[in-house]
Short mmCIF file of C-alpha atoms and ligand atoms in Angstrom, two decimals:
data_model
loop_
_atom_site.label_atom_id
_atom_site.label_comp_id
_atom_site.label_asym_id
_atom_site.label_seq_id
_atom_site.Cartn_x
_atom_site.Cartn_y
_atom_site.Cartn_z
CA MET A 1 -19.17 12.81 2.50
CA THR A 2 -16.20 13.18 4.82
CA ALA A 3 -12.65 13.53 3.58
CA LEU A 4 -10.95 12.25 6.73
CA SER A 5 -12.39 9.16 8.37
CA ARG A 6 -11.24 7.67 11.67
CA SER A 7 -8.80 4.84 11.07
CA GLY A 8 -8.53 1.63 13.05
CA LEU A 9 -5.20 0.79 11.38
CA PRO A 10 -2.16 0.78 13.65
CA GLY A 11 -0.25 4.04 13.76
CA LEU A 12 -2.96 5.99 11.90
CA ASP A 13 -5.53 8.41 13.32
CA TYR A 14 -7.33 9.12 10.06
CA ALA A 15 -7.67 7.68 6.58
CA LEU A 16 -7.94 9.70 3.39
CA ASN A 17 -8.94 8.03 0.12
CA PRO A 18 -9.36 10.48 -2.76
CA TYR A 19 -10.75 7.75 -5.04
CA MET A 20 -13.20 4.91 -4.55
CA GLY A 21 -11.86 1.75 -6.17
CA CYS A 22 -8.47 1.07 -7.68
CA PHE A 23 -7.40 0.45 -11.26
CA HIS A 24 -4.39 -1.55 -10.10
CA ALA A 25 -6.80 -4.48 -9.72
CA CYS A 26 -4.73 -6.66 -7.40
CA ILE A 27 -6.36 -10.08 -7.22
CA TYR A 28 -5.81 -10.31 -3.45
CA CYS A 29 -7.06 -6.79 -2.67
CA TYR A 30 -9.02 -6.62 0.59
CA ALA A 31 -10.09 -3.00 -0.03
CA ARG A 32 -13.17 -4.09 -2.01
CA LEU A 33 -14.58 -5.45 1.28
CA TYR A 34 -14.44 -1.97 2.83
CA THR A 35 -15.87 -0.17 -0.21
CA ARG A 36 -19.61 0.35 0.19
CA ASP A 37 -20.46 1.38 -3.34
CA LYS A 38 -21.38 -1.87 -5.13
CA ARG A 39 -20.65 -0.46 -8.58
CA VAL A 40 -17.04 -0.32 -7.41
CA SER A 41 -16.73 -3.31 -5.07
CA GLU A 42 -18.39 -5.73 -7.49
CA ASN A 43 -16.30 -4.50 -10.41
CA TRP A 44 -13.02 -4.21 -8.57
CA GLY A 45 -10.25 -2.81 -10.75
CA ARG A 46 -12.64 -1.65 -13.47
CA VAL A 47 -14.55 1.24 -11.86
CA VAL A 48 -13.01 4.17 -10.00
CA ILE A 49 -15.07 7.04 -8.62
CA VAL A 50 -13.39 10.41 -8.19
CA LYS A 51 -14.39 12.26 -5.00
CA GLU A 52 -14.79 15.56 -6.73
CA ASN A 53 -15.60 17.71 -3.68
CA LEU A 54 -12.84 16.16 -1.56
CA LEU A 55 -10.67 19.26 -1.30
CA GLU A 56 -13.52 21.51 -0.28
CA VAL A 57 -14.56 19.12 2.49
CA LEU A 58 -10.98 18.56 3.61
CA ASN A 59 -10.31 22.30 3.82
CA SER A 60 -13.13 22.64 6.31
CA GLU A 61 -12.27 19.46 8.30
CA VAL A 62 -8.64 20.37 8.91
CA LYS A 63 -9.80 23.53 10.69
CA ARG A 64 -11.79 21.65 13.31
CA LEU A 65 -10.19 18.18 13.67
CA LYS A 66 -7.39 17.39 16.09
CA ARG A 67 -3.99 17.03 14.39
CA GLY A 68 -2.91 13.44 13.83
CA VAL A 69 -1.45 10.94 11.38
CA VAL A 70 -3.37 10.50 8.13
CA GLY A 71 -2.99 7.29 6.15
CA VAL A 72 -3.22 8.34 2.51
CA GLY A 73 -4.56 5.49 0.38
CA THR A 74 -5.83 2.88 2.83
CA ILE A 75 -8.54 1.43 0.55
CA THR A 76 -7.26 2.66 -2.80
CA ASP A 77 -3.88 3.56 -4.18
CA ALA A 78 -3.95 7.34 -3.92
CA TYR A 79 -1.63 7.48 -6.94
CA GLN A 80 -4.17 6.05 -9.39
CA PRO A 81 -3.63 6.61 -13.11
CA VAL A 82 -6.48 9.20 -12.97
CA GLU A 83 -4.52 11.14 -10.34
CA THR A 84 -2.39 12.45 -13.22
CA VAL A 85 -5.50 14.34 -14.36
CA PHE A 86 -7.35 15.18 -11.13
CA LYS A 87 -4.39 15.85 -8.80
CA LEU A 88 -6.64 15.28 -5.75
CA THR A 89 -3.96 13.43 -3.80
CA ARG A 90 -1.40 16.12 -4.51
CA GLU A 91 -3.67 18.91 -3.29
CA ALA A 92 -5.03 16.94 -0.32
CA VAL A 93 -1.50 16.19 0.88
CA ARG A 94 -0.60 19.84 0.51
CA ILE A 95 -3.61 20.88 2.63
CA LEU A 96 -2.82 18.30 5.31
CA LEU A 97 0.84 19.27 5.58
CA ASN A 98 0.09 23.00 5.58
CA ASN A 99 -2.21 22.39 8.53
CA GLY A 100 0.27 20.36 10.57
CA PHE A 101 -1.09 16.85 9.96
CA ARG A 102 1.37 14.01 9.43
CA VAL A 103 0.90 11.90 6.31
CA SER A 104 1.73 8.26 5.82
CA ILE A 105 1.45 7.26 2.16
CA GLN A 106 1.39 3.69 0.89
CA THR A 107 1.54 3.22 -2.86
CA LYS A 108 2.63 1.02 -5.73
CA SER A 109 3.16 3.93 -8.07
CA PRO A 110 6.17 6.08 -8.96
CA LEU A 111 3.67 8.86 -9.74
CA ILE A 112 4.35 10.00 -6.17
CA LEU A 113 7.65 11.43 -7.48
CA ARG A 114 5.63 14.14 -9.21
CA ASP A 115 4.80 15.51 -5.74
CA ILE A 116 8.34 15.71 -4.35
CA ASP A 117 7.99 19.50 -4.21
CA VAL A 118 4.88 19.33 -1.99
CA LEU A 119 6.27 16.53 0.19
CA SER A 120 9.71 18.12 0.61
CA ALA A 121 8.22 21.27 2.08
CA SER A 122 7.31 19.30 5.25
CA LYS A 123 9.57 16.26 5.01
CA GLU A 124 9.54 15.71 8.78
CA LEU A 125 5.75 15.12 8.62
CA VAL A 126 5.90 12.50 5.87
CA ASP A 127 6.57 8.78 5.60
CA ILE A 128 6.28 6.85 2.35
CA GLY A 129 5.88 3.12 1.86
CA PHE A 130 6.00 1.04 -1.30
CA THR A 131 4.28 -2.32 -1.51
CA ILE A 132 6.65 -4.76 -3.20
CA THR A 133 5.36 -8.30 -3.46
CA SER A 134 7.83 -9.52 -6.06
CA VAL A 135 10.90 -8.02 -7.65
CA ILE A 136 10.09 -9.39 -11.10
CA CYS A 137 7.60 -7.50 -13.25
CA GLY A 138 6.26 -10.53 -15.12
CA ARG A 139 5.55 -12.21 -11.83
CA SER A 140 3.95 -9.22 -10.14
CA ARG A 141 1.62 -8.86 -13.14
CA GLN A 142 0.07 -12.22 -12.21
CA VAL A 143 -1.37 -10.76 -9.02
CA GLU A 144 -1.23 -6.97 -9.60
CA PRO A 145 -2.16 -6.82 -13.28
CA ASN A 146 -2.37 -3.05 -13.73
CA ALA A 147 0.04 -1.81 -11.07
CA PRO A 148 3.37 -0.28 -12.08
CA CYS A 149 6.22 -2.80 -12.30
CA PRO A 150 8.26 -3.36 -9.15
CA GLU A 151 11.41 -2.00 -10.79
CA SER A 152 9.78 1.42 -11.06
CA ARG A 153 8.59 1.26 -7.44
CA ILE A 154 12.11 0.36 -6.30
CA ASP A 155 13.63 3.23 -8.31
CA ALA A 156 11.12 5.65 -6.77
CA LEU A 157 11.87 4.31 -3.29
CA ARG A 158 15.61 4.80 -3.86
CA ARG A 159 15.08 8.34 -5.02
CA LEU A 160 12.88 9.30 -2.07
CA SER A 161 15.26 7.66 0.38
CA LYS A 162 18.22 9.56 -1.12
CA LEU A 163 16.24 12.77 -0.66
CA GLY A 164 16.00 11.99 3.06
CA PHE A 165 12.38 10.82 3.31
CA ASN A 166 11.38 8.34 5.96
CA THR A 167 10.60 5.25 3.84
CA TRP A 168 9.33 1.72 4.32
CA VAL A 169 8.68 -1.39 2.28
CA PHE A 170 5.55 -3.50 2.59
CA TYR A 171 6.11 -7.16 1.69
CA GLY A 172 2.54 -8.33 1.59
CA PRO A 173 0.66 -10.35 1.05
CA ILE A 174 3.09 -13.25 1.33
CA ILE A 175 1.62 -15.88 -0.99
CA PRO A 176 3.11 -19.38 -0.95
CA GLY A 177 4.31 -20.40 -4.38
CA PHE A 178 4.39 -16.79 -5.54
CA ASN A 179 6.72 -14.78 -3.32
CA ASP A 180 7.74 -16.91 -0.33
CA ASP A 181 11.04 -18.01 -1.91
CA GLU A 182 14.41 -17.16 -0.40
CA ASP A 183 15.60 -15.16 -3.43
CA THR A 184 12.65 -12.77 -3.21
CA ILE A 185 13.17 -12.35 0.52
CA THR A 186 16.90 -11.68 0.14
CA LEU A 187 16.29 -9.07 -2.55
CA LEU A 188 13.67 -7.31 -0.43
CA VAL A 189 16.02 -7.19 2.53
CA ASP A 190 18.74 -5.80 0.21
CA ILE A 191 16.39 -3.03 -0.93
CA ALA A 192 15.28 -2.20 2.61
CA SER A 193 18.90 -2.12 3.76
CA GLU A 194 20.05 0.08 0.88
CA THR A 195 17.21 2.57 1.38
CA ASN A 196 17.26 2.46 5.16
CA SER A 197 13.61 1.44 5.13
CA VAL A 198 11.62 -0.46 7.73
CA LEU A 199 10.42 -3.75 6.22
CA TYR A 200 6.83 -4.70 7.07
CA TYR A 201 5.44 -8.09 6.18
CA ASP A 202 1.97 -9.57 6.14
CA PRO A 203 0.76 -13.03 5.08
CA LEU A 204 -2.19 -13.55 2.77
CA HIS A 205 -5.45 -13.45 4.72
CA PHE A 206 -8.19 -15.59 3.26
CA LYS A 207 -11.29 -13.57 2.43
CA PRO A 208 -14.70 -14.83 1.32
CA PHE A 209 -14.28 -13.66 -2.29
CA MET A 210 -11.27 -15.98 -2.62
CA ARG A 211 -13.51 -18.96 -1.87
CA ASN A 212 -14.93 -18.74 -5.37
CA PRO A 213 -13.43 -21.79 -7.15
CA LYS A 214 -12.67 -19.54 -10.13
CA HIS A 215 -10.52 -17.21 -8.03
CA PRO A 216 -6.78 -17.76 -8.73
CA LEU A 217 -5.98 -17.92 -5.01
CA HIS A 218 -8.69 -20.49 -4.34
CA PRO A 219 -6.34 -23.54 -4.50
CA LEU A 220 -4.40 -22.18 -1.51
CA PHE A 221 -7.47 -22.73 0.68
CA ALA A 222 -6.99 -26.46 0.34
CA SER A 223 -3.21 -26.36 0.70
CA ARG A 224 -2.07 -28.16 3.82
CA THR A 225 1.35 -26.56 3.60
CA PHE A 226 0.06 -22.98 3.49
CA GLN A 227 0.72 -22.14 7.14
CA GLU A 228 4.01 -24.01 7.19
CA ARG A 229 5.30 -22.08 4.16
CA ILE A 230 4.20 -18.74 5.60
CA THR A 231 5.97 -19.51 8.88
CA ARG A 232 9.12 -20.58 7.04
CA ALA A 233 9.13 -17.40 4.93
CA ILE A 234 8.65 -15.13 7.94
CA ASN A 235 11.37 -16.88 9.93
CA HIS A 236 13.74 -16.59 7.00
CA LEU A 237 12.88 -12.91 6.59
CA ARG A 238 13.38 -12.19 10.27
CA ASN A 239 16.77 -13.94 10.29
CA GLU A 240 17.97 -12.08 7.21
CA CYS A 241 16.80 -8.77 8.69
CA LEU A 242 18.60 -9.51 11.94
CA GLU A 243 21.84 -10.36 10.13
CA ARG A 244 21.65 -7.24 7.97
CA GLY A 245 20.50 -4.82 10.68
CA VAL A 246 17.18 -4.14 8.93
CA GLN A 247 14.18 -3.28 11.08
CA CYS A 248 11.49 -5.81 10.28
CA LYS A 249 7.94 -5.87 11.68
CA GLY A 250 4.64 -7.67 11.16
CA GLY A 251 2.27 -5.43 9.22
CA PHE A 252 -0.02 -5.06 12.21
CA GLU A 253 2.60 -5.05 14.97
CA TYR A 254 3.51 -1.69 16.50
S1 SF4 B 313 -3.03 -1.17 -5.14
FE1 SF4 B 313 -3.88 -1.55 -3.12
S2 SF4 B 313 -5.97 -0.77 -3.19
FE2 SF4 B 313 -5.26 -0.99 -5.29
S3 SF4 B 313 -6.01 -2.97 -5.94
FE3 SF4 B 313 -3.92 -3.22 -5.20
S4 SF4 B 313 -4.09 -3.77 -3.03
FE4 SF4 B 313 -6.08 -2.91 -3.71
#
């Protein structure tokens, strides 16, 4: 097993995923497609494997690998509920920062606040992004059943921003009929503006597992207005960002 794998994601040199699988169980999650272990990928949201020797492997890798940017939690949320017990993310981030690697953390969990002490020690090497797909908890539960409510993510974002961390918001996936409305967009721009965060957006990408007629996103496949609604939402978002002086980028634009 390796701890750091090469990343093809924009802006990242390496990926670090302390857990395989994710209890947050988002119905749109693409990570299951990149998870080789079938016990996890075929039971997405119900099985999480802890990489118990991660820290040992990482300690040896950081000595020989070139310094770079490490995406923490690219195919899991590194702040899983089990992280409260295992503390693998906390210790891995500490090792990376102590060895001069930059870390870019994307999460849906306020559990990251537990690690403010570790992150603050090398603030200039850290950026932190929160995925916020809706600002209403009841609504976000429809697509992210076990993830912490957006209110708690927004509070955590505010706190980290006030502490001077480089923060960002990820508005994705944009799902017509769920979060493409103007009120959601305005509130997200408000939050990004208040916290001085870059706002990234990304539309829903259709994946084979969504083709199952029982999948809740299946009806969107047949929707003739899908693309039109996505375009309208992105245009609205871009205009609002421009008016408010918020930096706004496509999730895969750099
Ligand atoms: S939090 Fe991220 S990794 Fe976890 S299920 Fe949701 S989208 Fe997938």
